[in-house]
Amino acid sequence: MNSYIPQWRLSLTAGEHSARHIRRIVRSLLDEWGLSPLCDAVELGVTELVANVVRHVPDRRCVVLVLRLETGVRVEVADGVPELPLSPAELDAEAEHGRGLVLLDAVVDKWGVGPRSGGGKRVWFECVES
């Protein structure tokens, strides 16, 4: 049996314009995989996760992984900072930061965060076809 899982992986030092380039690549992947209806949500999600790297990771180094699932797509962004972001439920209504995860929570089917093997964390989300 073939265990190949369609995927795309990029290790980078994120900058101001990284999210724009990654969105183009993700749109192309989703088109190729027949998942174009998920483009808006996935592009928004990957933009928020890469923006968090730019804002909160001192060296801005991360790994972006896009995996084709049976019914959708999973995106993971891993970095070397072990501190986990606050969940939307933990945010103060007056907080200046953290709204990106509230937005992520509103547009994806599920998301989470956890430790990364070798240190740091991995933030992920999944979008599935209805």
Steps between C-alpha positions, in 0.01 A plus 500: 500500500627848415551707817572824314320800648492808277676774691711813476763609753705817529758604759548876503582815688168683476491861395237763430408356161534128575128444558414644159736256324383204709135584422574477127665161545214372718241618246690313227517183712130513583412552134718201405341285773145598398442692823447851361189562715726494807739767369362802686503334843838334449661818369367698796619234744851473360526881491416522871746226599788646298421849634524360853849372420603844375359665815595254772799289392828690551691329216185470282598146398217257436390198301173507306345164413189451285351150495223368277247316714235260374231768526701822522830651601714545811747785542768503769740779590778403738753728668765480770318699771353270766242747638153407385258772387195575710182334383219735392314416824797623707520842332405816682235694307737800504805302380694660216640168375356154444210591277654304212427174681141614560472557125666164430251330731214658305608391151655152536343172602748428779836621622744443779844560636751276667866437562730426209742210520845650551357811670267778411136469399279404210177688425269323257156524345281287277238594244272235352258496211136508604 
